[in-house]
Tab-separated table of C-alpha atoms in Angstrom:
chain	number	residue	atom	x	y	z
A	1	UNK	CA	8.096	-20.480	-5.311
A	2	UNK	CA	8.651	-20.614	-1.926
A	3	UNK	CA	4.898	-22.235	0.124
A	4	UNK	CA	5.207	-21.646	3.605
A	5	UNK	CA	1.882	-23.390	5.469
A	6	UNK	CA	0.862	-22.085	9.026
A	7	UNK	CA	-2.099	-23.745	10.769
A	8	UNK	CA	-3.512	-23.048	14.088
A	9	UNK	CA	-2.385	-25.614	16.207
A	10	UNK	CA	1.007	-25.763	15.099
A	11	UNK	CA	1.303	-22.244	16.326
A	12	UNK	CA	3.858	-22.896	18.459
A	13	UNK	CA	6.295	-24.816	16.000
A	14	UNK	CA	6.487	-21.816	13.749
A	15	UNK	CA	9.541	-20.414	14.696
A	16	UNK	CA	11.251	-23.530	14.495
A	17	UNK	CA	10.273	-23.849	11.177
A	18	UNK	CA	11.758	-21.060	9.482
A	19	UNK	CA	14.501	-21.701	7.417
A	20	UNK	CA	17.616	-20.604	9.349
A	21	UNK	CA	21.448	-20.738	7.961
A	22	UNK	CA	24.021	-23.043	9.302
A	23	UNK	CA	26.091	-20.163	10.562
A	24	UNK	CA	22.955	-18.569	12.092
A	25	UNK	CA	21.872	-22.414	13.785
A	26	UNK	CA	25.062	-22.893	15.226
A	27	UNK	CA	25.991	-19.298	16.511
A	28	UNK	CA	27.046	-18.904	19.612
A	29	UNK	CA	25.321	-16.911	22.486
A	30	UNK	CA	28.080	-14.810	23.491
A	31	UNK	CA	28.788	-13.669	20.159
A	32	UNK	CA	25.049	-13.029	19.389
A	33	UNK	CA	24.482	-10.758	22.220
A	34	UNK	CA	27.484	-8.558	21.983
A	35	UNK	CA	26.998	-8.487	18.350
A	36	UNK	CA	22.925	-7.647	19.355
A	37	UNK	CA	24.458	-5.246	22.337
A	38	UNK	CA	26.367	-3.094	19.392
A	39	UNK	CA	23.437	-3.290	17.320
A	40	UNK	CA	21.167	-1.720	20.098
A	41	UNK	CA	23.514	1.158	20.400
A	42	UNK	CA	23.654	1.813	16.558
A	43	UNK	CA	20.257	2.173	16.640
A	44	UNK	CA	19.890	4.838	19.360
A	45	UNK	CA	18.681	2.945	22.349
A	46	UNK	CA	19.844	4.257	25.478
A	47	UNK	CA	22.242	2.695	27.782
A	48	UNK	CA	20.185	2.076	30.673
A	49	UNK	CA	17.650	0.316	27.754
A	50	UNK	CA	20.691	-1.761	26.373
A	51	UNK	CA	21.448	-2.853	29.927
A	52	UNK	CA	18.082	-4.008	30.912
A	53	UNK	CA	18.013	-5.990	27.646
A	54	UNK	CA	21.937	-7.650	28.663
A	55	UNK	CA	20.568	-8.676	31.738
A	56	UNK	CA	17.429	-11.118	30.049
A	57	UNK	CA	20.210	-12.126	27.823
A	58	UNK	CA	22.271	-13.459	30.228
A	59	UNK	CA	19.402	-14.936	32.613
A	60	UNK	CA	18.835	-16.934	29.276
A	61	UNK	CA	22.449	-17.942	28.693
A	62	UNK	CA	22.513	-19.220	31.907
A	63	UNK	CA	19.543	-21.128	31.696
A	64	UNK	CA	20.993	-22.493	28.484
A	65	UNK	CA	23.859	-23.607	30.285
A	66	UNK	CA	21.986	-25.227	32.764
A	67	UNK	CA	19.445	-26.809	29.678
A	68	UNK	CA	21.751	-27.718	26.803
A	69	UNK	CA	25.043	-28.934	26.361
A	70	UNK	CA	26.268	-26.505	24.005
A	71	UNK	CA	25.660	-22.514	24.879
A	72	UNK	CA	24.310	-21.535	21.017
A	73	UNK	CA	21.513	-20.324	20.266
A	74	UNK	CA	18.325	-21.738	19.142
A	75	UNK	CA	14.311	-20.851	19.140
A	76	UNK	CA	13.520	-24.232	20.445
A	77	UNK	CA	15.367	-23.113	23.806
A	78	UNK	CA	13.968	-19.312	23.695
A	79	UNK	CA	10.604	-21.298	24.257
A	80	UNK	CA	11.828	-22.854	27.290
A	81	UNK	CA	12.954	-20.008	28.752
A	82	UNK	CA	9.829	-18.221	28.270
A	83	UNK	CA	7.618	-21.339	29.888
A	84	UNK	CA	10.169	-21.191	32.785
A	85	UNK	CA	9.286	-17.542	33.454
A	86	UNK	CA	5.957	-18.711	33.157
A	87	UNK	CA	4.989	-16.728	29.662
A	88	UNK	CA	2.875	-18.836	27.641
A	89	UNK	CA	3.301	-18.537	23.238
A	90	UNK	CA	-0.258	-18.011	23.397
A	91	UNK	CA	-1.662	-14.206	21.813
A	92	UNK	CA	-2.535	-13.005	24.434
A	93	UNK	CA	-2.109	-13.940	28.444
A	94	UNK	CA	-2.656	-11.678	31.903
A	95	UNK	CA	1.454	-11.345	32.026
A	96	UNK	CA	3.408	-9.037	34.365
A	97	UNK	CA	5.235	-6.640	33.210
A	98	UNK	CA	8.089	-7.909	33.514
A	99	UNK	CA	6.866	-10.404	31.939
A	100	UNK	CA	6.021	-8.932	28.870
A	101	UNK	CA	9.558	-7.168	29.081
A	102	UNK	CA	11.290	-10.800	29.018
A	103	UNK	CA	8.922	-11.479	25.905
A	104	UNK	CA	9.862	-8.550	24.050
A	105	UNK	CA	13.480	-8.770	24.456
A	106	UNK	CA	13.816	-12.147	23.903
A	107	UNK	CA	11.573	-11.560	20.787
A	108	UNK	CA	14.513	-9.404	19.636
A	109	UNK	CA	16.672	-11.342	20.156
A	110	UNK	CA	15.034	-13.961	17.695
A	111	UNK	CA	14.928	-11.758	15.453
A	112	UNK	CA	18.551	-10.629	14.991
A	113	UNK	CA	19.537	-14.273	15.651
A	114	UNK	CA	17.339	-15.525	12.546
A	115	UNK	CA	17.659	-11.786	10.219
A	116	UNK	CA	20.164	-9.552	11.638
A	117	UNK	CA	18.069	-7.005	12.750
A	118	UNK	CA	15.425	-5.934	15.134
A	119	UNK	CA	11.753	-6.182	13.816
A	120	UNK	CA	10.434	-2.123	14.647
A	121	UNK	CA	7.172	-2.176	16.308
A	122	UNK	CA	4.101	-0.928	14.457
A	123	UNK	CA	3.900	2.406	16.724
A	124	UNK	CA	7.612	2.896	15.976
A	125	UNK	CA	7.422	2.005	12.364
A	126	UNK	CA	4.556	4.132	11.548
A	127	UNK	CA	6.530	7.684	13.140
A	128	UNK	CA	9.876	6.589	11.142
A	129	UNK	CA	10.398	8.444	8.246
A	130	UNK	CA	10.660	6.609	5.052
A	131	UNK	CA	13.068	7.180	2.008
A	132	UNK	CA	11.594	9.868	-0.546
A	133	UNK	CA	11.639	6.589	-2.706
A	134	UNK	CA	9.803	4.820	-1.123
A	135	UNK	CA	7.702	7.150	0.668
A	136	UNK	CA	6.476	7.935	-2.886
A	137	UNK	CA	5.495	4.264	-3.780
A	138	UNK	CA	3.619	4.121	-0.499
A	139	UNK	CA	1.700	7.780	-1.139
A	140	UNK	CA	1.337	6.271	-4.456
A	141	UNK	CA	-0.425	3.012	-3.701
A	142	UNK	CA	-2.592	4.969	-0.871
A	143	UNK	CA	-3.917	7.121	-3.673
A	144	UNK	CA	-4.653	4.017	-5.694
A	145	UNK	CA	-6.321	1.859	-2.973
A	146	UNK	CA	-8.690	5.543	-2.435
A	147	UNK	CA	-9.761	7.039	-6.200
A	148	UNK	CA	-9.385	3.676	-8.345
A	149	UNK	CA	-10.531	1.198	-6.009
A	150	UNK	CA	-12.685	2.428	-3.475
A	151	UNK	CA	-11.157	0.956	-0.829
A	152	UNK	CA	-13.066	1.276	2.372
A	153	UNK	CA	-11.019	3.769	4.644
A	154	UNK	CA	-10.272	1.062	7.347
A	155	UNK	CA	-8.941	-0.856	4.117
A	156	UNK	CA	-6.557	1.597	3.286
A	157	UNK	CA	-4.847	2.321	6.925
A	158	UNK	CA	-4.499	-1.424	7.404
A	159	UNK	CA	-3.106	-1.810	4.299
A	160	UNK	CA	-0.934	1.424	4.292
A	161	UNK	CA	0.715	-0.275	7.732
A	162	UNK	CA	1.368	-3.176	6.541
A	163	UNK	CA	3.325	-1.747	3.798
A	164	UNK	CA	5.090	0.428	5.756
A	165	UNK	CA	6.513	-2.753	7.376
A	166	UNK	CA	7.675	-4.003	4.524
A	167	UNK	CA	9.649	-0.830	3.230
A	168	UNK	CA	11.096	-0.449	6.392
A	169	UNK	CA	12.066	-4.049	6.060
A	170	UNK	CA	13.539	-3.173	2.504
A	171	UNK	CA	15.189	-0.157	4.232
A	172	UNK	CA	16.801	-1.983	7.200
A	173	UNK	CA	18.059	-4.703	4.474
A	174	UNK	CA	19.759	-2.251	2.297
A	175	UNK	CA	17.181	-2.587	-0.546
A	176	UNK	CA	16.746	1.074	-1.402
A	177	UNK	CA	14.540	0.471	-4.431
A	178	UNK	CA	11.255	-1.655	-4.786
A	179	UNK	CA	13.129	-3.078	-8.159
A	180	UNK	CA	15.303	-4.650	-5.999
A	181	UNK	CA	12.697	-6.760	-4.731
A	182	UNK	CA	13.529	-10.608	-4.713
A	183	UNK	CA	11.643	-13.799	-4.425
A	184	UNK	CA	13.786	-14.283	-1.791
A	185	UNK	CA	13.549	-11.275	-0.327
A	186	UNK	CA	9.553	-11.775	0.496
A	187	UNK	CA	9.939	-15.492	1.474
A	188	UNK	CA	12.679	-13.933	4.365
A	189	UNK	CA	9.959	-10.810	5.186
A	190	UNK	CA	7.066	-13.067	5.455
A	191	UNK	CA	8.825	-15.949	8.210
A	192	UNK	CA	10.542	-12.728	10.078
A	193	UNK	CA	7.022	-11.888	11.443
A	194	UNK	CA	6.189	-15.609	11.507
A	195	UNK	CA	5.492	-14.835	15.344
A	196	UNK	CA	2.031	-13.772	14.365
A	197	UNK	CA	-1.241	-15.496	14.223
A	198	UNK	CA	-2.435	-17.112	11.277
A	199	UNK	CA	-5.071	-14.912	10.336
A	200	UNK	CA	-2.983	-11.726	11.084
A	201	UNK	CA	-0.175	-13.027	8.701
A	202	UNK	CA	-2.203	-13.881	6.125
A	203	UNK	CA	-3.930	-10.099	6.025
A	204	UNK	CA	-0.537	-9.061	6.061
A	205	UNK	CA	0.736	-11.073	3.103
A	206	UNK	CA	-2.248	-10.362	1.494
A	207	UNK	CA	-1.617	-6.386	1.775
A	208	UNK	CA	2.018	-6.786	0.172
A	209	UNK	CA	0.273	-8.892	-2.470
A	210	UNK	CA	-1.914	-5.955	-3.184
A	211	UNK	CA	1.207	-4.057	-3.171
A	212	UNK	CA	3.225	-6.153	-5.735
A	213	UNK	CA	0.282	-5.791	-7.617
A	214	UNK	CA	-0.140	-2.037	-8.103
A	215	UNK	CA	3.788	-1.852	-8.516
A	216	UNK	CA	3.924	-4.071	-11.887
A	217	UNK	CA	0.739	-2.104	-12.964
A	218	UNK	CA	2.446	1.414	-12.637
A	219	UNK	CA	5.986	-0.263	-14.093
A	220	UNK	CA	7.632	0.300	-10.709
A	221	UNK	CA	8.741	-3.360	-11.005
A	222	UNK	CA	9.696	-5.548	-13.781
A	223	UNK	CA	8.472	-8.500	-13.023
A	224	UNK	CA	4.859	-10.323	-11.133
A	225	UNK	CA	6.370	-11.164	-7.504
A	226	UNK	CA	2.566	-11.767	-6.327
A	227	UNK	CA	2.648	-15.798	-6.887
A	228	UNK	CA	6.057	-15.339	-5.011
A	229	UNK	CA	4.577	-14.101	-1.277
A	230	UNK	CA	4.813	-17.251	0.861
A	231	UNK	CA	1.251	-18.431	1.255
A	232	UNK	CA	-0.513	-18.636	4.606
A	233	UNK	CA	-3.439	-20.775	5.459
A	234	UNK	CA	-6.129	-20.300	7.875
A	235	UNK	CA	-8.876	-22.898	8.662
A	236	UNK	CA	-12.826	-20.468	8.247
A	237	UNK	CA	-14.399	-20.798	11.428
A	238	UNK	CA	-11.345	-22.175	13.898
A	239	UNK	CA	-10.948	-19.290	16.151
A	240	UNK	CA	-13.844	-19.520	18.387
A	241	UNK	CA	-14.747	-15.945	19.189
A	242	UNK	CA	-14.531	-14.642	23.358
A	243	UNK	CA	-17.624	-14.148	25.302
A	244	UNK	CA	-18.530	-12.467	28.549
A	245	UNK	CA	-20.484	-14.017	31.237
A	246	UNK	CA	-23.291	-11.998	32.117
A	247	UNK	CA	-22.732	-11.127	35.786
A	248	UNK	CA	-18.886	-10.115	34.291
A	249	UNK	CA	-20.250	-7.814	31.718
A	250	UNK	CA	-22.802	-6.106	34.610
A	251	UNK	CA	-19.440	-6.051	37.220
A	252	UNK	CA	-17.717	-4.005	34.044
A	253	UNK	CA	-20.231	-1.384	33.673
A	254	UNK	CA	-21.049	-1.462	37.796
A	255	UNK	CA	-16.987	-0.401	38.024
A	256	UNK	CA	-16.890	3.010	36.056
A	257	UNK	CA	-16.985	5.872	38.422
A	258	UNK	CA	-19.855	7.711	36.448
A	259	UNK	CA	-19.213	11.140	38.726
A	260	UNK	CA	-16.008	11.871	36.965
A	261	UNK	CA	-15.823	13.342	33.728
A	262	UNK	CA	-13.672	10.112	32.491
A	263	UNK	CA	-15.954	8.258	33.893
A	264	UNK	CA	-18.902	9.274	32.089
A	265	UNK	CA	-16.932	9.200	28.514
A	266	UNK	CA	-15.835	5.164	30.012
A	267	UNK	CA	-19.284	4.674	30.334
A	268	UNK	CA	-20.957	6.088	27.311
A	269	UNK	CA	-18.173	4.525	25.155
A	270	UNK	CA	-18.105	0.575	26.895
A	271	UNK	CA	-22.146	0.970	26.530
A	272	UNK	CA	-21.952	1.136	22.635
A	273	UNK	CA	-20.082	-1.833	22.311
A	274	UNK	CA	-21.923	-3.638	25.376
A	275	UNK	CA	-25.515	-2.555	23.790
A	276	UNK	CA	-24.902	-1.876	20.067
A	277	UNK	CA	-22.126	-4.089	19.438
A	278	UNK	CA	-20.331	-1.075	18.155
A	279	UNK	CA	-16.506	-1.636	16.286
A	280	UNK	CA	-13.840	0.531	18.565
A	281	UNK	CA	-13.326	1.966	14.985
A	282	UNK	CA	-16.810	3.156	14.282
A	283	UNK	CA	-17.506	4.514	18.423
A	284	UNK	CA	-13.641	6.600	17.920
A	285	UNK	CA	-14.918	8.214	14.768
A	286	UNK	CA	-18.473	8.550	16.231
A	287	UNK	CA	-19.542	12.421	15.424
A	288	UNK	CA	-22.451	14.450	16.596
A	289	UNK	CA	-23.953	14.440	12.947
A	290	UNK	CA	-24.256	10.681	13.844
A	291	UNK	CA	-26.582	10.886	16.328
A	292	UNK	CA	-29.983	11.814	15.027
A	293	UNK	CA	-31.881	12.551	18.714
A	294	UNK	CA	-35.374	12.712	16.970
A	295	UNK	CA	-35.212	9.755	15.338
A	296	UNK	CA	-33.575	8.310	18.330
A	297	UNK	CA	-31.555	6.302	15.934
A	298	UNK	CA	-27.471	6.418	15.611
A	299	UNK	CA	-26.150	5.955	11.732
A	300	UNK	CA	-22.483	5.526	10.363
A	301	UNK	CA	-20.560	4.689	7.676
A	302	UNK	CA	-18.794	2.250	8.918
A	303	UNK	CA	-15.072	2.570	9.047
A	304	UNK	CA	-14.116	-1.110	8.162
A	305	UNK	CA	-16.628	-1.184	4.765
A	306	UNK	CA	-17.781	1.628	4.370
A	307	UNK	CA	-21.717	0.275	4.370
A	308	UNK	CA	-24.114	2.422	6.520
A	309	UNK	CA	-25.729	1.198	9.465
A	310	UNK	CA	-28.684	2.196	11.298
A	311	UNK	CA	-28.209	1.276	15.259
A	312	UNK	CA	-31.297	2.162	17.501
A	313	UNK	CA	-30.023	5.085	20.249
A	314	UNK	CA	-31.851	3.546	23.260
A	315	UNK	CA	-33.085	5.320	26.508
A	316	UNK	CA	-29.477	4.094	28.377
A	317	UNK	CA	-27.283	4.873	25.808
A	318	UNK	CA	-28.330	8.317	25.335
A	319	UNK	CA	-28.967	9.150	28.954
A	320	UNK	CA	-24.894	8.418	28.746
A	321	UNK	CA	-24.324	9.930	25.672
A	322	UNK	CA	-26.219	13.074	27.232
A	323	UNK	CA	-24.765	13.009	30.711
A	324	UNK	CA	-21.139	12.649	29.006
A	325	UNK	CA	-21.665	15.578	26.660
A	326	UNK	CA	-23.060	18.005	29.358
A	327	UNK	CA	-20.766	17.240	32.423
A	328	UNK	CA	-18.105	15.686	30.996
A	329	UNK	CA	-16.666	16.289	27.276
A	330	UNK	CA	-13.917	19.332	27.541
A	331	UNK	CA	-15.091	22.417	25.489
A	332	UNK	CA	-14.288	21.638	21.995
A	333	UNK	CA	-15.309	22.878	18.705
A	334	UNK	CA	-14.513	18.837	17.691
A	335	UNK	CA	-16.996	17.180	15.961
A	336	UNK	CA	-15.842	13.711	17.244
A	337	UNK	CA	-17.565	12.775	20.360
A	338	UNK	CA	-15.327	11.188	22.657
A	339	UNK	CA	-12.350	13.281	23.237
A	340	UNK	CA	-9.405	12.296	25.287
A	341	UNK	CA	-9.856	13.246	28.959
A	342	UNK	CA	-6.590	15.240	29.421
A	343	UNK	CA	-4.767	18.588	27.315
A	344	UNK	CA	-4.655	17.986	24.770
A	345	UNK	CA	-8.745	17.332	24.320
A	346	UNK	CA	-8.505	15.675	20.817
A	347	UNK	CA	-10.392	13.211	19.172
A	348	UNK	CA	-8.499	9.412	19.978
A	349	UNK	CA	-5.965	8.374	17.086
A	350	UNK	CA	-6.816	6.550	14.326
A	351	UNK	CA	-4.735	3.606	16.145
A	352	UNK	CA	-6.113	3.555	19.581
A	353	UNK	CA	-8.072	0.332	20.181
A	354	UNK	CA	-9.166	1.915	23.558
A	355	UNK	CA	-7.698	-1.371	25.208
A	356	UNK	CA	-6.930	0.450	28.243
A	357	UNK	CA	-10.496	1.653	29.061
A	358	UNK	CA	-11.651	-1.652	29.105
A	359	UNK	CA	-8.838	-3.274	30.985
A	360	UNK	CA	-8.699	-0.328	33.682
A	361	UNK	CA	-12.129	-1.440	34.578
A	362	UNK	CA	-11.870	-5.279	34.207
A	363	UNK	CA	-9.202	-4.896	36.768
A	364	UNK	CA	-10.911	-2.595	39.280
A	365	UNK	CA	-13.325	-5.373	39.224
A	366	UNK	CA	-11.405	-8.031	39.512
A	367	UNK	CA	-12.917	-9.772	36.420
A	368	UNK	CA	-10.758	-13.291	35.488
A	369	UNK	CA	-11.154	-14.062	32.218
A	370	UNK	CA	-9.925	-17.432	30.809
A	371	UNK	CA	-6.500	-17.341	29.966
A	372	UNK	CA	-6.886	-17.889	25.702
A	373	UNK	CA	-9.849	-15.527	25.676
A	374	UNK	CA	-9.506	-11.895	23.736
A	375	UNK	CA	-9.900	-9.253	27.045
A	376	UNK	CA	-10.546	-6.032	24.213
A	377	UNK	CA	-13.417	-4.438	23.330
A	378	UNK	CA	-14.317	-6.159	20.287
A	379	UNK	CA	-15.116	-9.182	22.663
A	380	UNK	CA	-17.788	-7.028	24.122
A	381	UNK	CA	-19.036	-7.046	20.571
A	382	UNK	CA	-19.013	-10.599	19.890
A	383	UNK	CA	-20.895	-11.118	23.635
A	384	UNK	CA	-23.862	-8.940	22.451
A	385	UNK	CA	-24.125	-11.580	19.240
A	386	UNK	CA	-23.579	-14.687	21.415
A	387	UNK	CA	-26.186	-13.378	23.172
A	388	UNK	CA	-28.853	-12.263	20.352
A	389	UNK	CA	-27.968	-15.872	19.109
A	390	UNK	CA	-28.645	-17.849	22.014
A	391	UNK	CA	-31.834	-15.444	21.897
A	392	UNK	CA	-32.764	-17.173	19.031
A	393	UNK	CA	-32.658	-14.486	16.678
A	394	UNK	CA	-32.180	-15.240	12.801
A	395	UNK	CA	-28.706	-14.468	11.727
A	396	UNK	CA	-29.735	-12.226	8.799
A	397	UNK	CA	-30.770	-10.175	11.508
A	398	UNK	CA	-27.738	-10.874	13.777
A	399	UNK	CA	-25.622	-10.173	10.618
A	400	UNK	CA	-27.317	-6.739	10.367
A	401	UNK	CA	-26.906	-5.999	13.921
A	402	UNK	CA	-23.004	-6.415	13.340
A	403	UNK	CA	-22.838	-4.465	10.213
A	404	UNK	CA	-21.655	-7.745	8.608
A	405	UNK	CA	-20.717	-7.603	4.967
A	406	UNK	CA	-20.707	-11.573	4.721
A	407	UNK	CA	-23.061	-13.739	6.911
A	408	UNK	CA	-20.348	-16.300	6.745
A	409	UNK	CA	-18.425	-13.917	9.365
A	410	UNK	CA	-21.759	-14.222	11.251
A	411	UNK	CA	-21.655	-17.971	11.048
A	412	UNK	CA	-18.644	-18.113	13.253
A	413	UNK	CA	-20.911	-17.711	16.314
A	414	UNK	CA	-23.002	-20.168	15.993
A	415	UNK	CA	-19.673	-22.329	17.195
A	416	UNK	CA	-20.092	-20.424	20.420
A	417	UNK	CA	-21.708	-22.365	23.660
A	418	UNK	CA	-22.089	-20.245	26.320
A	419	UNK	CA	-25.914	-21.655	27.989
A	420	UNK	CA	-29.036	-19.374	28.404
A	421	UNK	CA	-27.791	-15.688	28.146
A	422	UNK	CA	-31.017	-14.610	29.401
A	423	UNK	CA	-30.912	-10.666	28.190
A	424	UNK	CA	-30.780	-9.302	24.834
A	425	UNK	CA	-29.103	-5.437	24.868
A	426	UNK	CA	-31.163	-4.429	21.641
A	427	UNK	CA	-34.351	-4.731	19.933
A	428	UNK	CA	-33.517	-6.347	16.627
A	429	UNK	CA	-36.500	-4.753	14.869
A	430	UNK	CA	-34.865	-1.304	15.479
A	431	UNK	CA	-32.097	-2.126	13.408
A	432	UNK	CA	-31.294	-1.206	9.291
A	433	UNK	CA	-28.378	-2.571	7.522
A	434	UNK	CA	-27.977	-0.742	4.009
């Protein structure tokens, strides 16, 4: 069996520790691109595309030449290049965009260096169109995860993606049936998205595990591959979650123009998670049923477990709530809440992390952020229980609040430092956790 170990801070040696073949190590950079340009164009990307990604290529052969001694490719060098365009290998960094561009298409480039093909992206993978083969053991394994497990819904889509990665893996590696499944074929999917964190990895492998599983159950597969998927580890408690100051979360809010319909669906949406601590998941599937006005109380089933929670619908979030839904919510027979703003008005997909909302107004007030912190809305989230912690409020409460299914998630906070956060968003006697 094949143990692959990632840890935190040896993030950025990961690459260079995936097993690579000596014809691979040693290739040389002309050969890879025009070999990468011709597999660009069998895959349908445009011309102009394939010429903006020759152009990268050659800015980094030249700095190879300029670098190395030898003009071949290696992962070592892609790093270099990326620090001398001033692109960090950290998740997530306030990059151009042509920065990100450079990342992207050197990231492909990786990728057909080290596998031979381009790694889709998740947007991309989840329109493609699988084989009926496999699009049956997928449809299969949904069905499983929903009638014989239970799996919360916000189980199931995570895991159905990360499936979907790996049959379109299979598919791009000429395996057309899941009993062609090889040790060796999950020990080469698992280090071709070796690019991701720790913790993301190991929810992936633990998905295809799950997978594996259900496929030796139903006979689909001969033998156990489960003790087969490369292991990942991740230290409890290392990432240290991102907090807002309190003057940036105020300068957030203060920057939504609250006369324009958008603005007033902004609003109503950043308050939940500013307030309530809302999940993006649980405010996109928020419906009116949801919102019991008499018992000015908001309750959900929340997406990611599936446990109810009772949140208490204060006197500022349903003055938004109301001024959204009378002057600016499209006419809809919908039962969602928040629509999208433009034709069509539909609910947001099941996808949409709503990063854009809170980076259009983070910009417009020219918020700076530290570097290594998370800039989404689930940070909002994890400022309102920084603050109810440094409020000195127990964390069984705190762990309510969140809709925590394990207080050890809530535990993580108390790592957090971030001196006297003077105002708590939400009374924590308001609050049930079923």
């Amino acid at each position: 069996m094949v143990a692959m170990i990632f840890t935190c801070n040896k993030r950025r040696l990961i690459m260079n520790s995936i097993p690579v073949s000596e014809s691979q190590s040693f290739i040389g950079l002309d050969s890879l691109i025009t070999r990468g340009v011709k597999h660009l164009a069998s895959l349908g990307y445009r011309h102009g595309t394939i010429g903006n990604y020759q152009y990268i290529w050659k800015e980094f052969t030249q700095f190879t030449l300029e670098n190395s001694n030898e003009e071949t490719f290696s992962t070592d060098l892609v790093f270099q290049f990326l620090n001398s365009c001033g692109i960090s290998d950290r998740f997530e960094t306030n990059m151009t965009f042509r920065q990100r561009h450079i990342r992207n298409v050197m990231h492909a480039l990786t990728d057909f260096a080290l596998h031979g093909c381009f790694q889709r992206r998740s947007h991309v993978i989840e329109k493609t169109k699988l084989s009926d083969s496999m699009g049956k053991n997928l449809s299969g394994y949904e069905r499983f995860c929903r009638e014989q497990l239970w799996s919360p819904l916000g189980t199931v889509r995570s895991r159905k993606r990360d499936i979907t990665k790996f049959l379109h893996y299979l598919d791009s590696h000429d395996i057309k049936s899941v009993k062609e499944i090889q040790a060796s074929t999950l020990s080469r999917f698992v280090t071709s998205y070796a690019h991701l964190k720790p913790a993301t990895l190991a929810r992936l492998t633990s998905s295809i595990r799950s997978f594996l599983r259900y496929l030796h159950m139903t006979g689909s597969i001969d033998s156990n591959l489960v003790e087969n998927v490369p292991k990942i580890r991740v230290r409890w408690g290392e990432h240290i979650p991102s907090v807002w100051k309190s003057e940036d979360v105020d300068a957030l809010l203060a920057a939504v123009d609250r006369s324009s319909p958008c603005g007033k669906r902004d609003y109503a949406i950043l308050l939940l998670a500013v307030r309530l601590g809302m999940r993006v998941s649980d405010i996109r599937n928020l419906r009116f049923e949801n919102l019991l006005w008499e018992q000015a109380r908001i309750e959900i089933f929340q997406t990611k477990s599936s446990e109810l929670l009772a949140l208490p619908l204060t006197e500022e979030v349903g003055n938004a709530l109301i001024d959204y839904l009378r002057y600016g919510r499209p006419e809809s027979q919908r039962r969602r809440v928040f629509l999208r703003a433009n034709a069509p008005f539909e609910p947001f997909g099941q996808d949409n992390n709503l990063y854009y909302i809170i980076t259009r107004y983070r910009r417009k007030a020219a918020i700076k952020l530290p570097v290594q912190n998370r800039k989404g809305m689930h940070s909002l989230r994890h400022t309102l229980a920084s603050r109810l912690l440094e409020a000195d409020i127990p964390l069984e409460t705190i762990s309510g609040i969140m809709g925590h299914v394990s207080m050890d998630t809530t535990r993580i906070y108390t790592k957090v430092n971030i001196g006297a956060l003077q105002s708590v968003a939400i009374d924590p006697e308001e609050v049930t956790h079923a």
